[in-house]
């Protein structure tokens, strides 16, 4: 009889243990399923430039930064798809020591003449901000601290663009062939030494952009649900975003209602001799977010 009682007790204990294991096992299933998504905030930089030839383009380390939101959906423990939205700033820095220009026009008395101008130490900064929509595939190793690599494309939609131009000196003159006379004054007629000169505008006429994107680095846990990414990245523009010609004049002479000048971006003139602009961004990226 004692044998049967002991056996019955063992059977009951085994039954309780199996029940507890089942409860814990069932509890682990939804916990694992909750880690199939990631939501991240990121910042990246420091180099993001408008790349062009034909004019000296100086690259600076503070040319542009980006920030945005990234969403990841895991297809397996190592592979995931990534998308989101970001705002990326690009800059270009054009430099020309001397620019000479001349063209035929009319003065405020409707007299034909050749307008001549010279810029000394010309500098121009272009800024473009794009809204980015990425589509990336990511692979990562197993373990607590993971190596990862991602690649794909990004669609850049222009949000705004502008440029600022300045020169240490602007001098102008008017040549009247009918009188064989070169006028270097008066200034109210648009002729003379105007000293330092600057202008700006809010339209560079840039187009939608498609970029190739690669990134690699470390994925580190912070808590059970939060994580941080430390990485390097490269975004290379595949399309020519330049949507203008180089037929504009750098300095327009306006005779009416009073004599004044209108400036254009050097990129859109013969002085710049630019036929294409591409974007390039590389540097470091920091991402922080949550898995769920």
Short mmCIF file of C-alpha atoms in Angstrom, two decimals:
data_model
loop_
_atom_site.label_atom_id
_atom_site.label_comp_id
_atom_site.label_asym_id
_atom_site.label_seq_id
_atom_site.Cartn_x
_atom_site.Cartn_y
_atom_site.Cartn_z
CA UNK A 1 0.00 0.00 0.00
CA UNK A 2 2.84 2.46 0.83
CA UNK A 3 4.31 1.73 -2.59
CA UNK A 4 1.08 2.72 -4.36
CA UNK A 5 0.72 5.90 -2.24
CA UNK A 6 4.30 6.99 -3.01
CA UNK A 7 3.83 6.23 -6.69
CA UNK A 8 0.64 8.29 -6.78
CA UNK A 9 2.41 11.22 -5.11
CA UNK A 10 5.23 11.08 -7.66
CA UNK A 11 2.73 11.07 -10.47
CA UNK A 12 1.04 14.16 -9.01
CA UNK A 13 4.36 15.98 -8.64
CA UNK A 14 5.33 15.17 -12.22
CA UNK A 15 1.94 16.44 -13.34
CA UNK A 16 2.48 19.74 -11.48
CA UNK A 17 5.98 20.14 -12.97
CA UNK A 18 4.67 19.53 -16.48
CA UNK A 19 1.96 22.12 -15.87
CA UNK A 20 4.48 24.74 -14.72
CA UNK A 21 6.74 24.07 -17.70
CA UNK A 22 3.76 24.40 -20.02
CA UNK A 23 2.79 27.76 -18.48
CA UNK A 24 6.34 29.11 -18.79
CA UNK A 25 6.61 27.76 -22.31
CA UNK A 26 3.39 29.40 -23.39
CA UNK A 27 4.51 32.64 -21.77
CA UNK A 28 7.74 32.61 -23.76
CA UNK A 29 5.98 32.37 -27.11
CA UNK A 30 4.34 35.83 -27.13
CA UNK A 31 7.50 37.35 -25.61
CA UNK A 32 9.53 36.07 -28.54
CA UNK A 33 6.85 37.18 -31.03
CA UNK A 34 6.92 40.71 -29.63
CA UNK A 35 10.59 41.10 -30.66
CA UNK A 36 9.86 40.85 -34.38
CA UNK A 37 9.69 44.66 -34.85
CA UNK A 38 12.00 47.59 -34.15
CA UNK A 39 11.30 51.32 -34.01
CA UNK A 40 14.39 53.54 -34.04
CA UNK A 41 15.36 57.21 -34.03
CA UNK A 42 18.61 58.08 -35.78
CA UNK A 43 21.03 60.91 -36.51
CA UNK A 44 23.83 60.75 -39.09
CA UNK A 45 26.63 62.84 -40.55
CA UNK A 46 28.83 64.80 -40.84
CA UNK A 47 29.48 64.85 -44.63
CA UNK A 48 26.52 65.24 -47.01
CA UNK A 49 27.34 67.13 -50.18
CA UNK A 50 26.03 68.23 -53.55
CA UNK A 51 28.72 66.85 -55.83
CA UNK A 52 29.47 68.56 -59.17
CA UNK A 53 32.32 69.26 -61.57
CA UNK A 54 33.22 72.37 -63.56
CA UNK A 55 33.79 74.62 -60.56
CA UNK A 56 35.89 74.23 -57.42
CA UNK A 57 33.66 72.50 -54.86
CA UNK A 58 35.10 72.65 -51.35
CA UNK A 59 34.01 69.89 -48.97
CA UNK A 60 33.57 70.74 -45.29
CA UNK A 61 33.02 68.42 -42.33
CA UNK A 62 29.79 70.21 -41.39
CA UNK A 63 28.21 70.05 -44.83
CA UNK A 64 25.06 68.27 -43.72
CA UNK A 65 23.37 66.08 -41.13
CA UNK A 66 20.27 63.93 -41.21
CA UNK A 67 17.77 62.55 -38.74
CA UNK A 68 14.74 60.34 -38.97
CA UNK A 69 12.65 57.36 -37.89
CA UNK A 70 13.33 53.76 -38.93
CA UNK A 71 11.00 50.77 -38.73
CA UNK A 72 12.30 47.21 -38.97
CA UNK A 73 10.35 44.00 -39.49
CA UNK A 74 12.16 40.72 -38.87
CA UNK A 75 11.63 37.88 -41.35
CA UNK A 76 13.85 35.58 -39.27
CA UNK A 77 16.24 35.88 -36.34
CA UNK A 78 18.91 37.35 -38.65
CA UNK A 79 17.14 38.97 -41.61
CA UNK A 80 14.87 42.01 -41.53
CA UNK A 81 13.39 44.63 -43.88
CA UNK A 82 13.78 48.34 -43.08
CA UNK A 83 11.87 51.47 -44.05
CA UNK A 84 10.94 54.82 -42.48
CA UNK A 85 11.26 58.53 -43.17
CA UNK A 86 14.16 60.95 -42.70
CA UNK A 87 15.18 64.52 -43.43
CA UNK A 88 18.65 64.88 -44.98
CA UNK A 89 20.52 68.14 -45.61
CA UNK A 90 23.12 68.45 -48.39
CA UNK A 91 25.47 71.35 -49.10
CA UNK A 92 27.72 72.47 -51.92
CA UNK A 93 30.43 75.12 -51.72
CA UNK A 94 31.50 76.70 -55.01
CA UNK A 95 34.59 78.89 -55.19
CA UNK A 96 35.92 81.02 -58.06
CA UNK A 97 38.72 83.54 -57.65
CA UNK A 98 37.71 85.64 -60.66
CA UNK A 99 34.64 85.73 -62.90
CA UNK A 100 34.33 87.95 -65.99
CA UNK A 101 31.11 88.30 -67.95
CA UNK A 102 29.69 90.42 -70.79
CA UNK A 103 26.52 90.51 -72.86
CA UNK A 104 24.40 92.92 -74.95
CA UNK A 105 21.42 94.65 -73.35
CA UNK A 106 19.75 98.09 -73.15
CA UNK A 107 20.08 100.90 -70.61
CA UNK A 108 17.27 102.91 -69.01
CA UNK A 109 17.15 105.13 -72.14
CA UNK A 110 16.77 102.08 -74.40
CA UNK A 111 20.31 102.52 -75.72
CA UNK A 112 22.02 99.31 -76.74
CA UNK A 113 25.34 98.58 -75.03
CA UNK A 114 27.55 95.74 -73.82
CA UNK A 115 27.28 95.23 -70.10
CA UNK A 116 30.54 94.02 -68.53
CA UNK A 117 31.05 92.77 -64.98
CA UNK A 118 33.77 91.23 -62.85
CA UNK A 119 33.49 89.33 -59.55
CA UNK A 120 36.55 88.93 -57.34
CA UNK A 121 36.80 86.10 -54.82
CA UNK A 122 33.35 84.64 -55.55
CA UNK A 123 31.86 82.16 -53.05
CA UNK A 124 28.52 80.36 -53.19
CA UNK A 125 26.90 77.91 -50.76
CA UNK A 126 24.03 75.71 -51.94
CA UNK A 127 21.73 73.93 -49.49
CA UNK A 128 19.17 71.25 -50.31
CA UNK A 129 16.91 69.34 -47.92
CA UNK A 130 15.38 66.06 -49.01
CA UNK A 131 12.76 63.81 -47.44
CA UNK A 132 14.10 60.26 -47.61
CA UNK A 133 12.11 57.03 -47.83
CA UNK A 134 14.43 53.99 -47.53
CA UNK A 135 13.87 50.36 -48.48
CA UNK A 136 16.67 48.25 -47.00
CA UNK A 137 17.49 44.64 -46.19
CA UNK A 138 19.50 43.95 -43.03
CA UNK A 139 21.50 40.93 -41.91
CA UNK A 140 22.86 40.52 -38.38
CA UNK A 141 24.78 37.88 -36.47
CA UNK A 142 23.45 35.98 -33.47
CA UNK A 143 24.28 36.69 -29.86
CA UNK A 144 23.78 39.54 -27.44
CA UNK A 145 26.10 42.04 -29.14
CA UNK A 146 25.61 41.71 -32.88
CA UNK A 147 27.38 42.78 -36.03
CA UNK A 148 25.02 43.94 -38.78
CA UNK A 149 25.07 45.10 -42.38
CA UNK A 150 22.28 46.60 -44.47
CA UNK A 151 21.91 47.64 -48.10
CA UNK A 152 19.20 48.97 -50.38
CA UNK A 153 17.90 52.12 -51.99
CA UNK A 154 16.50 55.44 -50.79
CA UNK A 155 14.06 57.72 -52.55
CA UNK A 156 14.83 61.41 -51.97
CA UNK A 157 12.01 63.92 -52.46
CA UNK A 158 13.08 67.58 -52.51
CA UNK A 159 11.67 69.58 -49.60
CA UNK A 160 13.51 72.87 -50.16
CA UNK A 161 16.65 74.29 -51.74
CA UNK A 162 18.46 77.62 -51.64
CA UNK A 163 21.80 79.28 -52.24
CA UNK A 164 23.77 82.24 -50.91
CA UNK A 165 26.36 84.04 -53.07
CA UNK A 166 28.91 86.68 -52.20
CA UNK A 167 32.02 88.31 -53.68
CA UNK A 168 34.59 90.60 -52.10
CA UNK A 169 34.26 92.99 -55.02
CA UNK A 170 31.95 93.65 -57.97
CA UNK A 171 32.96 96.06 -60.73
CA UNK A 172 30.84 96.85 -63.80
CA UNK A 173 31.13 98.90 -66.98
CA UNK A 174 29.16 99.62 -70.14
CA UNK A 175 30.63 99.70 -73.63
CA UNK A 176 28.67 101.68 -76.24
CA UNK A 177 29.95 100.55 -79.60
CA UNK A 178 28.02 103.25 -81.47
CA UNK A 179 30.00 105.88 -79.56
CA UNK A 180 33.16 103.79 -79.01
CA UNK A 181 32.84 104.73 -75.35
CA UNK A 182 33.48 102.68 -72.21
CA UNK A 183 31.60 103.97 -69.16
CA UNK A 184 32.85 102.94 -65.72
CA UNK A 185 30.51 105.33 -63.91
CA UNK A 186 28.03 106.53 -62.67
CA UNK A 187 26.75 103.94 -60.22
CA UNK A 188 23.11 105.01 -60.59
CA UNK A 189 23.41 103.85 -64.22
CA UNK A 190 24.80 100.51 -63.07
CA UNK A 191 28.48 101.20 -63.71
CA UNK A 192 31.31 101.39 -61.16
CA UNK A 193 32.90 99.66 -58.19
CA UNK A 194 30.20 98.24 -55.90
CA UNK A 195 32.60 96.74 -53.36
CA UNK A 196 31.45 93.54 -51.64
CA UNK A 197 28.26 92.14 -53.15
CA UNK A 198 25.91 89.33 -52.11
CA UNK A 199 22.51 87.86 -52.87
CA UNK A 200 20.44 84.72 -52.17
CA UNK A 201 17.48 82.83 -53.58
CA UNK A 202 15.27 79.89 -52.56
CA UNK A 203 15.15 77.74 -55.66
CA UNK A 204 17.90 75.58 -57.16
CA UNK A 205 15.49 73.61 -59.37
CA UNK A 206 16.68 70.19 -58.17
CA UNK A 207 14.92 66.92 -58.96
CA UNK A 208 13.86 63.78 -57.09
CA UNK A 209 16.81 61.55 -56.23
CA UNK A 210 17.46 57.80 -55.96
CA UNK A 211 20.36 56.66 -53.78
CA UNK A 212 22.26 53.44 -53.13
CA UNK A 213 22.66 52.97 -49.37
CA UNK A 214 25.00 50.70 -47.38
CA UNK A 215 25.59 50.59 -43.63
CA UNK A 216 27.49 48.37 -41.20
CA UNK A 217 28.24 48.39 -37.49
CA UNK A 218 27.23 47.10 -34.07
CA UNK A 219 23.83 46.44 -32.53
CA UNK A 220 23.97 46.59 -28.73
CA UNK A 221 21.24 45.98 -26.11
CA UNK A 222 20.58 48.68 -23.51
CA UNK A 223 17.71 47.03 -21.65
CA UNK A 224 15.49 44.03 -22.41
CA UNK A 225 13.45 46.08 -24.86
CA UNK A 226 15.73 48.97 -25.89
CA UNK A 227 18.79 48.91 -28.12
CA UNK A 228 21.38 51.12 -29.78
CA UNK A 229 23.11 50.93 -33.19
CA UNK A 230 26.61 52.34 -33.81
CA UNK A 231 27.59 52.28 -37.48
CA UNK A 232 29.25 53.81 -40.52
CA UNK A 233 27.27 54.43 -43.69
CA UNK A 234 27.49 55.54 -47.32
CA UNK A 235 24.63 56.95 -49.41
CA UNK A 236 25.54 57.51 -53.07
CA UNK A 237 23.22 59.30 -55.48
CA UNK A 238 22.43 57.35 -58.65
CA UNK A 239 20.57 60.11 -60.49
CA UNK A 240 21.42 63.57 -61.77
CA UNK A 241 19.32 65.95 -59.63
CA UNK A 242 20.20 69.02 -61.73
CA UNK A 243 17.06 70.29 -63.47
CA UNK A 244 18.37 73.48 -65.02
CA UNK A 245 20.66 74.67 -67.80
CA UNK A 246 23.84 76.75 -67.74
CA UNK A 247 22.29 79.42 -70.00
CA UNK A 248 21.54 81.90 -67.19
CA UNK A 249 23.61 85.00 -66.58
CA UNK A 250 25.35 85.22 -63.25
CA UNK A 251 24.45 88.94 -62.99
CA UNK A 252 21.38 90.34 -64.74
CA UNK A 253 21.27 94.06 -65.62
CA UNK A 254 17.75 95.45 -65.05
CA UNK A 255 17.06 98.91 -66.49
CA UNK A 256 13.46 99.40 -65.33
CA UNK A 257 11.83 100.68 -63.22
CA UNK A 258 15.30 101.69 -61.95
CA UNK A 259 18.73 100.26 -62.60
CA UNK A 260 19.51 97.25 -60.39
CA UNK A 261 21.04 93.79 -60.58
CA UNK A 262 19.63 90.28 -60.16
CA UNK A 263 21.93 87.37 -59.42
CA UNK A 264 21.67 83.68 -60.31
CA UNK A 265 23.43 80.60 -59.00
CA UNK A 266 26.81 80.04 -60.60
CA UNK A 267 25.74 76.42 -61.18
CA UNK A 268 23.21 77.60 -63.77
CA UNK A 269 25.67 79.75 -65.75
CA UNK A 270 28.50 79.27 -68.23
CA UNK A 271 30.91 80.38 -65.50
CA UNK A 272 30.05 77.28 -63.50
CA UNK A 273 29.91 74.94 -66.50
CA UNK A 274 27.96 72.36 -64.47
CA UNK A 275 25.92 69.75 -66.32
CA UNK A 276 25.07 67.34 -63.49
CA UNK A 277 24.75 67.29 -59.71
CA UNK A 278 24.73 64.15 -57.57
CA UNK A 279 24.36 63.68 -53.83
CA UNK A 280 26.90 61.97 -51.59
CA UNK A 281 26.58 61.33 -47.86
CA UNK A 282 28.88 59.36 -45.59
CA UNK A 283 30.03 59.23 -42.00
CA UNK A 284 28.64 57.86 -38.76
CA UNK A 285 25.14 56.93 -37.70
CA UNK A 286 23.67 56.59 -34.21
CA UNK A 287 20.32 54.84 -33.73
CA UNK A 288 18.33 54.25 -30.55
CA UNK A 289 15.00 52.54 -30.20
CA UNK A 290 12.86 49.67 -29.00
CA UNK A 291 12.03 46.13 -29.98
CA UNK A 292 8.45 44.91 -29.69
#
